[in-house]
Short mmCIF file of C-alpha atoms and ligand atoms in Angstrom, two decimals:
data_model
loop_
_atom_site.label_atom_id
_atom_site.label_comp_id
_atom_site.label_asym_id
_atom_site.label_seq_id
_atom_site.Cartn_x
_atom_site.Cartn_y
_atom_site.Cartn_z
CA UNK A 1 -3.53 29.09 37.03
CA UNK A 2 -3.02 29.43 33.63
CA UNK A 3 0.46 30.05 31.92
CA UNK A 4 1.10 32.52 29.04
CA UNK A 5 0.74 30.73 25.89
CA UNK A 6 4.12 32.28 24.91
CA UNK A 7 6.31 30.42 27.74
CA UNK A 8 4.69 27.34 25.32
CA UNK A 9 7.19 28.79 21.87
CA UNK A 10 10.43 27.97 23.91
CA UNK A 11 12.12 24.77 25.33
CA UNK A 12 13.50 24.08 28.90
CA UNK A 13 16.24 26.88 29.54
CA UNK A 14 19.67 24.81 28.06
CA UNK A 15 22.00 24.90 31.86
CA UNK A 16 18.95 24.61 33.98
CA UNK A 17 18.47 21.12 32.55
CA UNK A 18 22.29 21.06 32.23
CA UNK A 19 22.01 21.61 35.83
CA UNK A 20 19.49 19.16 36.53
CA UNK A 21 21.86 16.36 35.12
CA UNK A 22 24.51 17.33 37.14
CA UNK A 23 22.53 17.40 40.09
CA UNK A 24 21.26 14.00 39.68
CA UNK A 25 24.64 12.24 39.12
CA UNK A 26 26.24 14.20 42.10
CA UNK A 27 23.20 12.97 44.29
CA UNK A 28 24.15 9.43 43.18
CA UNK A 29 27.39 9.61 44.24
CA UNK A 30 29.53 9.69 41.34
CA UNK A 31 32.74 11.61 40.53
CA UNK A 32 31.77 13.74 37.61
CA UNK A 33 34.18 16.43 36.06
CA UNK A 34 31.81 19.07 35.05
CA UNK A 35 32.86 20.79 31.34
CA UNK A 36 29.30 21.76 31.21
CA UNK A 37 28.44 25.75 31.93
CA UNK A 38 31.24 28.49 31.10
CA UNK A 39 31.01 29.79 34.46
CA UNK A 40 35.04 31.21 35.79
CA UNK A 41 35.87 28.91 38.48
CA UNK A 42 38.79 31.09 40.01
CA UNK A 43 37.97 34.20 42.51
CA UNK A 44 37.08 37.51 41.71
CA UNK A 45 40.15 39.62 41.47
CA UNK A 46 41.12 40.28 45.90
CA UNK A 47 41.47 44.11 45.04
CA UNK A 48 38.20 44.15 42.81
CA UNK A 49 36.32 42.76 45.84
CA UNK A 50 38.36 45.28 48.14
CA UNK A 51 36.78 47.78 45.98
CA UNK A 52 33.70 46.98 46.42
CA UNK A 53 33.65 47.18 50.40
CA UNK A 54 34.77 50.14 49.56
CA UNK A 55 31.93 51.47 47.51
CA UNK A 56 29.34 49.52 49.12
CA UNK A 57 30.35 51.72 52.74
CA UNK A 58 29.23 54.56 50.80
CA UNK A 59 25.32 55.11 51.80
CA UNK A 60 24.55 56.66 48.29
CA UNK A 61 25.01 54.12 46.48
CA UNK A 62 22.56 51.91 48.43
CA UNK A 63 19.26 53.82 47.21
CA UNK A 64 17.92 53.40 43.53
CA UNK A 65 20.33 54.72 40.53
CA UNK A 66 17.98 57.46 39.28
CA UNK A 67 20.58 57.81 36.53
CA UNK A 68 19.45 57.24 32.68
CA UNK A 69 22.13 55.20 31.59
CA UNK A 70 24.36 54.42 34.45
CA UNK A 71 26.21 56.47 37.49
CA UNK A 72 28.54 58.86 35.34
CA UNK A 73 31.52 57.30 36.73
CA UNK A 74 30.93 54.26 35.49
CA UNK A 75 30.08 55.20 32.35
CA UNK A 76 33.26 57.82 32.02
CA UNK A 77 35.43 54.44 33.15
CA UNK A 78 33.95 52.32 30.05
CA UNK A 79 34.46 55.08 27.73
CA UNK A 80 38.53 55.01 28.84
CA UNK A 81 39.16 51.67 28.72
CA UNK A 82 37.39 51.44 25.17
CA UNK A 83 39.42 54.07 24.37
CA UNK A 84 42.59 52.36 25.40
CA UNK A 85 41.44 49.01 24.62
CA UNK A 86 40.14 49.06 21.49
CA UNK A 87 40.84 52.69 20.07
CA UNK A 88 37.16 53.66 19.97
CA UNK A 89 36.40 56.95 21.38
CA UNK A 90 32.30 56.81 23.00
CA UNK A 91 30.35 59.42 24.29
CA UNK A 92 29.51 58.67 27.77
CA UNK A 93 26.71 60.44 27.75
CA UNK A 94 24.94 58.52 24.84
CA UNK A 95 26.92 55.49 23.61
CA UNK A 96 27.09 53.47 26.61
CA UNK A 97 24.65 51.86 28.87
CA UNK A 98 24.68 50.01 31.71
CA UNK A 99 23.57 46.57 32.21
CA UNK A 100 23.00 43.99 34.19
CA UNK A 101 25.28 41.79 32.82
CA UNK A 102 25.60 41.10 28.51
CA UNK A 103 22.74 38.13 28.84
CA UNK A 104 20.55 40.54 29.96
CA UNK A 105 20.58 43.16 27.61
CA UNK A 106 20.85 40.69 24.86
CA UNK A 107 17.40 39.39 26.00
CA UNK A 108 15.77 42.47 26.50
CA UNK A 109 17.12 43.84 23.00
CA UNK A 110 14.47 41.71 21.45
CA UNK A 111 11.83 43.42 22.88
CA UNK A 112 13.24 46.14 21.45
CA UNK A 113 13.50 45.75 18.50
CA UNK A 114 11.00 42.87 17.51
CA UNK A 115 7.00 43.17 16.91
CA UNK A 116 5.39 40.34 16.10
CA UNK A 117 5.53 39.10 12.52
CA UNK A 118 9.62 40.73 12.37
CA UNK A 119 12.35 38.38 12.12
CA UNK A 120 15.96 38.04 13.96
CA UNK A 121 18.25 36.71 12.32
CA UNK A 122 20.40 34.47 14.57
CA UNK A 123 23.31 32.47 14.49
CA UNK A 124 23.15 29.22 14.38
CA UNK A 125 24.66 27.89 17.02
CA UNK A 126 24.40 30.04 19.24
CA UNK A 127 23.76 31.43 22.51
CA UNK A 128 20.54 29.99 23.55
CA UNK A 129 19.33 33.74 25.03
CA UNK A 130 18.77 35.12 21.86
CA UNK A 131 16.14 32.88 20.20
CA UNK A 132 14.04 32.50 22.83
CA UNK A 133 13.82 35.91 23.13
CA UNK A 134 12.79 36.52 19.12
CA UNK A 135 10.61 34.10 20.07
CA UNK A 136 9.14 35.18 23.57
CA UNK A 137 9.22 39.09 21.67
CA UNK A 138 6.97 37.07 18.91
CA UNK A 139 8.94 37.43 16.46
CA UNK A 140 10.30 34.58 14.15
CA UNK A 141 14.17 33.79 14.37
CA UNK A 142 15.80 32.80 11.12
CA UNK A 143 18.80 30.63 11.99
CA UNK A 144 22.02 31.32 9.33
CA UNK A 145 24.48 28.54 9.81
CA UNK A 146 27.90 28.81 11.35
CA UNK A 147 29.99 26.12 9.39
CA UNK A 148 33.54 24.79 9.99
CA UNK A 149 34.49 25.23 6.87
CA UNK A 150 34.14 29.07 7.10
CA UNK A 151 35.81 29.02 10.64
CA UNK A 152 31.85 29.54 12.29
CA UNK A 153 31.74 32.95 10.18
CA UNK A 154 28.30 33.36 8.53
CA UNK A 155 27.98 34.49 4.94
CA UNK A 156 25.36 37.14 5.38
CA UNK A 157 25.02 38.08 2.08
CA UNK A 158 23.65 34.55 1.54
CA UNK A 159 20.75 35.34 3.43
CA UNK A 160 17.48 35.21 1.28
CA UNK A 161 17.22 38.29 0.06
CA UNK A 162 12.64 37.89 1.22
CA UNK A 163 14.43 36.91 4.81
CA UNK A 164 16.15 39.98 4.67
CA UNK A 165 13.87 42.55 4.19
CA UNK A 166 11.70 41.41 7.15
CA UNK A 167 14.66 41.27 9.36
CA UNK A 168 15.24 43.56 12.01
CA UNK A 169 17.88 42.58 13.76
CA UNK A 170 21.48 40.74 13.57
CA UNK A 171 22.76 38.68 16.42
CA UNK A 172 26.36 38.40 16.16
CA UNK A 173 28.99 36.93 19.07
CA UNK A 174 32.57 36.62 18.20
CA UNK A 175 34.75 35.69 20.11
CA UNK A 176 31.97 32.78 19.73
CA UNK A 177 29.81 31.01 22.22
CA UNK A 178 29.80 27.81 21.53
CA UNK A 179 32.25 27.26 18.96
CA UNK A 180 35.40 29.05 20.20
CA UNK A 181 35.86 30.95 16.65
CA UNK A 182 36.86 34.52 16.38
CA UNK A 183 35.90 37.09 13.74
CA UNK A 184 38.59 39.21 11.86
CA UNK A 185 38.53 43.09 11.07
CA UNK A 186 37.33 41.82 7.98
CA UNK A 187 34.65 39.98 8.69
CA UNK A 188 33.10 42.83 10.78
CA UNK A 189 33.43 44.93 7.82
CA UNK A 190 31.31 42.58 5.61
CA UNK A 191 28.70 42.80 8.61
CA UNK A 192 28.59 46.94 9.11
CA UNK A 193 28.46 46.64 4.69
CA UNK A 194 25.69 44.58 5.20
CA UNK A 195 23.74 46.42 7.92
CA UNK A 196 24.25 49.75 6.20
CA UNK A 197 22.65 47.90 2.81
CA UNK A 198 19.56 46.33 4.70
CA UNK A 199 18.57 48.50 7.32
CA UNK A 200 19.43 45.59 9.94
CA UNK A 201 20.78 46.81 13.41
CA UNK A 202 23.13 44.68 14.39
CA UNK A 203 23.66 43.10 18.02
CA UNK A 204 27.01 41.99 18.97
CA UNK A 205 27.90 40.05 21.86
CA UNK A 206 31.21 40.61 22.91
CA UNK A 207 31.24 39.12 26.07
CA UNK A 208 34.87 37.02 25.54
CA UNK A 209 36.64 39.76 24.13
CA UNK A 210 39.18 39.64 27.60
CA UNK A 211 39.09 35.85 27.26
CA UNK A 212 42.13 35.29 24.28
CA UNK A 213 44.82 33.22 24.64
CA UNK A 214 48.59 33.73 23.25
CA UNK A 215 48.44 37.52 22.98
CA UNK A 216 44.90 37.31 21.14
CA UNK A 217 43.87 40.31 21.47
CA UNK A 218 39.62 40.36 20.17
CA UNK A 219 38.67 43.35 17.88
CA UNK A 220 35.19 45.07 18.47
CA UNK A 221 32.90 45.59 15.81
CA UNK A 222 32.81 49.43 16.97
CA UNK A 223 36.51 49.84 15.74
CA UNK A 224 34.79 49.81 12.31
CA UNK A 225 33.84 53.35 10.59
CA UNK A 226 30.31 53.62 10.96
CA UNK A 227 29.14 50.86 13.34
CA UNK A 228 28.07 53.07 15.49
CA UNK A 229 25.15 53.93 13.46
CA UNK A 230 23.97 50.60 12.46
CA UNK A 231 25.39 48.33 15.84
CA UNK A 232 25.29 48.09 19.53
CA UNK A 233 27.76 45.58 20.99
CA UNK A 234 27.58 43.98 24.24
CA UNK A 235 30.36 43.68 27.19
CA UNK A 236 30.43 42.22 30.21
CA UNK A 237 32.80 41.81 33.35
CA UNK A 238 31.54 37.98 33.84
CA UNK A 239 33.94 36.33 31.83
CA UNK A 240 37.04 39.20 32.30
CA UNK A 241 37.10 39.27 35.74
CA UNK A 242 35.10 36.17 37.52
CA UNK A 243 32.31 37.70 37.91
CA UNK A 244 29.40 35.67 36.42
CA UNK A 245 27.48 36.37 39.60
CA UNK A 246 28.18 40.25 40.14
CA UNK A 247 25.55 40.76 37.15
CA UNK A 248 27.22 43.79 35.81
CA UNK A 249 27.61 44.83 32.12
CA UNK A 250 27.17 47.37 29.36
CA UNK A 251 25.80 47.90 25.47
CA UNK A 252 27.76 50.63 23.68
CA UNK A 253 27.23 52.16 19.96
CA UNK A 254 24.37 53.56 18.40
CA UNK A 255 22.89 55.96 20.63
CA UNK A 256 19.60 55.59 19.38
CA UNK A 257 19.21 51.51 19.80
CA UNK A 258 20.70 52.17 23.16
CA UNK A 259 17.59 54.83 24.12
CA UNK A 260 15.24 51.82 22.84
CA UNK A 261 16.56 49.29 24.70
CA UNK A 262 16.80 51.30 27.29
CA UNK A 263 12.74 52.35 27.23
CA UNK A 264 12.50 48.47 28.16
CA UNK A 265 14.88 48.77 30.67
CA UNK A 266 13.34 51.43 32.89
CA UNK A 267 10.28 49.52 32.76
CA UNK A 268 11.81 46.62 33.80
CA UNK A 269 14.58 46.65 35.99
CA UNK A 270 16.11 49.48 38.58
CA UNK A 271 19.43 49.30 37.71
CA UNK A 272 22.59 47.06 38.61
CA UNK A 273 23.52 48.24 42.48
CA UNK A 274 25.72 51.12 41.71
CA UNK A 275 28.46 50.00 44.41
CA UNK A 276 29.34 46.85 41.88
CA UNK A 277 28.46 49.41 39.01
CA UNK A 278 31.10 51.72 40.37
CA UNK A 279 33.33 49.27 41.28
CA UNK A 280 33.32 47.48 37.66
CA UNK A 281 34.37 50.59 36.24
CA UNK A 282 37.26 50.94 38.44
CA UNK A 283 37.84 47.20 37.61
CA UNK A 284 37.91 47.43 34.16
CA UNK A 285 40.91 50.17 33.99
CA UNK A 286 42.94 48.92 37.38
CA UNK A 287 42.73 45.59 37.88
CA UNK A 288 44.08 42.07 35.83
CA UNK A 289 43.10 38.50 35.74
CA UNK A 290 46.50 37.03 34.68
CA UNK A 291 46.78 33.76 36.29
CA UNK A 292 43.06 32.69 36.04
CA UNK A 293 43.57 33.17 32.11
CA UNK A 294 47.18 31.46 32.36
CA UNK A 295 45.20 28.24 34.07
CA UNK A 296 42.29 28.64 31.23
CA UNK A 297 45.15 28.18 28.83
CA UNK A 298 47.18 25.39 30.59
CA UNK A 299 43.83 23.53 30.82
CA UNK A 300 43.18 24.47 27.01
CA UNK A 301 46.74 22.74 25.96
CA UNK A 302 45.77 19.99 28.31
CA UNK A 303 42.55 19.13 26.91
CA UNK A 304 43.23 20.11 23.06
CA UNK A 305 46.39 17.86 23.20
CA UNK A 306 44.79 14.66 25.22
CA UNK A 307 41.58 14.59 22.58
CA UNK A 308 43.78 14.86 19.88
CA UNK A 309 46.03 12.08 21.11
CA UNK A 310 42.56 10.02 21.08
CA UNK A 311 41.72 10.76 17.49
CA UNK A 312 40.54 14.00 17.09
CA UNK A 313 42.10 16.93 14.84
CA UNK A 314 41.42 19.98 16.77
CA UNK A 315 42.53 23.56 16.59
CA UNK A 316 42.75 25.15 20.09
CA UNK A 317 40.84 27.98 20.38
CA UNK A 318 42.32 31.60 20.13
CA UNK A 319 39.54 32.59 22.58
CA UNK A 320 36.87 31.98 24.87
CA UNK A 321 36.03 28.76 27.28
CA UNK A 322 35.00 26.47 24.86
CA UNK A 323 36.43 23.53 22.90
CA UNK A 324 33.86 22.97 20.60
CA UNK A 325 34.36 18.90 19.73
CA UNK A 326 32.74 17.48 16.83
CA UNK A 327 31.15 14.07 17.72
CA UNK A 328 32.93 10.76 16.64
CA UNK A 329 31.25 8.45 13.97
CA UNK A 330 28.39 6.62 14.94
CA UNK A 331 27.07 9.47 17.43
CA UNK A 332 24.80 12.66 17.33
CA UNK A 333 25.34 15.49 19.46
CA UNK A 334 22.94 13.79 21.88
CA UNK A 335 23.90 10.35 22.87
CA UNK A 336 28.11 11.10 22.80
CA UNK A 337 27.14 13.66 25.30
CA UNK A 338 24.88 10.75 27.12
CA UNK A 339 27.84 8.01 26.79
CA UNK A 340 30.52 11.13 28.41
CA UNK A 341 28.18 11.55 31.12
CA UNK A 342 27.24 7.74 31.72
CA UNK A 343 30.09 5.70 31.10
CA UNK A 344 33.05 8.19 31.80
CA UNK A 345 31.40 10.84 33.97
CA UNK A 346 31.99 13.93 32.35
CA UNK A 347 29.95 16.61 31.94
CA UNK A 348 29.77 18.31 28.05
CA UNK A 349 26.52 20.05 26.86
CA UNK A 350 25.00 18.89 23.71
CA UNK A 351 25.60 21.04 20.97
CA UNK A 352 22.32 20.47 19.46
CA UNK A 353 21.45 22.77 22.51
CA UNK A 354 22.76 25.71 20.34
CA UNK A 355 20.89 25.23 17.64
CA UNK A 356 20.11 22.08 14.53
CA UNK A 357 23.99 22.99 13.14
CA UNK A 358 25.37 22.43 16.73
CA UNK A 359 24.43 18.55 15.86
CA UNK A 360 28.03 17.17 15.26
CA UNK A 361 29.14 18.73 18.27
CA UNK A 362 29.85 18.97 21.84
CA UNK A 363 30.97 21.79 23.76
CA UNK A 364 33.07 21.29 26.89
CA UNK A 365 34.21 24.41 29.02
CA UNK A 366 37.16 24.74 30.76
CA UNK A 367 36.13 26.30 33.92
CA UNK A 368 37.02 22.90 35.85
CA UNK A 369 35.58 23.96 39.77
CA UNK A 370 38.60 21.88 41.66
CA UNK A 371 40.84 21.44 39.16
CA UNK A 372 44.56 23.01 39.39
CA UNK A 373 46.53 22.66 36.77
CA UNK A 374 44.72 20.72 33.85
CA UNK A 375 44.69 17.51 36.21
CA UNK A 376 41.31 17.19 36.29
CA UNK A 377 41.41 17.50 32.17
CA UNK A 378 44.14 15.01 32.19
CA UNK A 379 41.89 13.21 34.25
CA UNK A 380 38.51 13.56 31.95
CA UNK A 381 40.46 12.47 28.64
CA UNK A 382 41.98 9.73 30.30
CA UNK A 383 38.45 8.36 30.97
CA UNK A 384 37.40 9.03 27.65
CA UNK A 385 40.24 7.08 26.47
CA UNK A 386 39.23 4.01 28.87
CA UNK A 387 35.34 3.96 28.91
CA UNK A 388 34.13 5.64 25.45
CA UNK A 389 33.75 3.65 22.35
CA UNK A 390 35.74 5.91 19.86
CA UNK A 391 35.48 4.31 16.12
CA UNK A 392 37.53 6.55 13.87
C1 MLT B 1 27.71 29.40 28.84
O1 MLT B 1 28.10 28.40 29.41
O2 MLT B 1 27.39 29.39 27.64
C2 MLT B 1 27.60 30.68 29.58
O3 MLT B 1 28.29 30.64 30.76
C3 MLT B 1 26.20 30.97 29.89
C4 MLT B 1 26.05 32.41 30.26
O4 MLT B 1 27.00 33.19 30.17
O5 MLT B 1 24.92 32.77 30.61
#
């Protein structure tokens, strides 16, 4: 058997090894308290999953979705909640499409969009999906750093100008995976300015807009006049609802980037099932996730507050999972990551992982499985405090 030379371009897949780690210290026994993978801990909604029963009793929905873009209810449900979410009126019958779930059409939006010899440019850190698929697509990622200093908000018109002109594509993902940072009205503006100037379509990953804290309410790059010609941005229900492993979410804007990805699509997949298609749009204009985000935010306080008490100066996020925690002296990404896991049992990912600016960092997530109410956070600082060697 011989492998395609292009599985060669990309490292190990970032929470398999992750995964592999965890594994390995649960099989030898020890007590670890896994910050690792932003994966909702809490249940599904009860009345999303009654839902579903409900639409997976109906024998149509079992067969292939011969739709083009999704089931028309589904698509109708999006375009009302954008409305009333975000004040964006959509066509549902060519700014929306269905996928199965954000990472998904992220990935496939590469092949897209990218020939060999094109260039992505791609945040960096950042979401591990969207290089590998530049590269897998053969084309050549440029990574444009996300710095503290600018609160992890790239200056685009930085970019060399050479870079530029054989980009294709954006990658954009506020609020941001790994670093917790959201993007203002502002900043969105800069990037529709920018695509309309270069030509670059712009992919935006929206996939934590339901996940803000304190009344943070995430804009979308669509409430901007004229994104819709030169974006798409991504949604899913993973992170909104608890549904990681439903698979179910949707690319809206342009409707001509959404007709190319979608030529990969129907090559490549059939479709979400339309029961949890159907039922997703119901979700998304019906049901609430109150108390899971209530305990994301408890655990938040818990976590910000304990590190800080240790040493560390840290904002707490606005929005997403992620505390993104830059690395002591005397430690890269790597080996504080290595002493967490070794000599105090917790479980961060390396932000190298994201990306060479992600060294400095680690992110931890706050999707505790088994913890409460921020005990087991307590609990992970507390052995930070005891078994770490923290020189300030
Ligand atoms: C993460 O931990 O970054 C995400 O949960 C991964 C994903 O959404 O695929």
């Amino acid at each position: 058997m011989q492998r395609a030379k292009r599985l060669g371009l990309i490292p190990p897949y970032l929470f398999g090894e992750i995964a592999k780690m965890k594994a390995a210290a649960i099989a030898e026994g020890r007590d670890l308290i896994d910050l690792g993978i932003g994966d909702p801990d809490q249940p599904t909604p009860a009345n999303i999953i009654d839902k579903l029963t409900e639409f997976s009793h109906d024998p149509s929905t079992h067969r292939y979705d011969e739709s083009n873009m999704g089931p028309t209810e589904f698509l109708a449900d999006v375009a009302k909640w954008f409305q009333g979410r975000f004040g964006v009126t959509l066509d549902p019958t060519c700014e929306i499409l269905e996928l199965i779930g954000s990472k998904e059409g992220l990935a496939h939006a590469a092949w897209a969009f990218i020939d060999p010899g094109d260039v992505a440019l791609v945040p960096d850190p950042a979401y591990t999906v969207v290089k590998v698929n530049t590269l897998l697509a053969g084309g050549t990622p440029y990574e444009f750093p996300l710095l503290a200093e600018n609160n992890f908000l790239p200056d685009l018109f930085a970019i060399p100008g050479d870079v530029v002109k054989k980009a294709k594509i954006l990658y954009l993902n506020y609020p941001n995976n790994p670093t917790g940072a959201v993007a203002t009205r502002e900043f969105f503006q800069q990037a529709v300015n920018f695509a309309r100037e270069t030509g670059v379509l712009i992919l935006h990953d929206c996939a934590y807009s339901e996940a803000g804290f304190d009344d943070y309410k995430a804009p979308s790059i669509m409430e901007i006049e004229g994104a819709k010609d030169v974006a798409i941005e991504f949604h899913s229900l993973s992170k909104t609802f608890n549904m990681t492993g439903w698979r179910i979410g949707f690319a809206v804007g342009s409707p001509e980037a959404l007709r190319a990805l979608n030529t990969i699509k129907g090559n490549v997949d059939s479709k979400a099932f339309a029961a949890i298609a159907l039922t997703a749009g119901w979700a998304l204009n019906h049901a609430r996730n109150d108390d899971a985000m209530a305990l994301l935010k408890r655990r938040r306080d818990v976590l910000v507050d304990g590190l800080n008490r240790l040493g560390w100066n840290l904002k707490k996020p606005e929005a997403t999972f992620y505390v993104w925690l830059p690395v002591p002296p005397g430690y890269t990404s790597a080996t504080f990551a290595k002493a967490l896991l070794e000599k105090a049992d917790v479980l961060s990912i390396p932000g190298l992982g994201y990306g060479p600016h992600g060294d400095g960092y680690v992110r931890m997530s706050l999707t505790v499985s088994g913890d409460k109410n921020g005990e087991m956070l307590e609990e992970a600082v507390r052995r930070i405090e005891k078994n770490v060697e923290l020189k300030w």
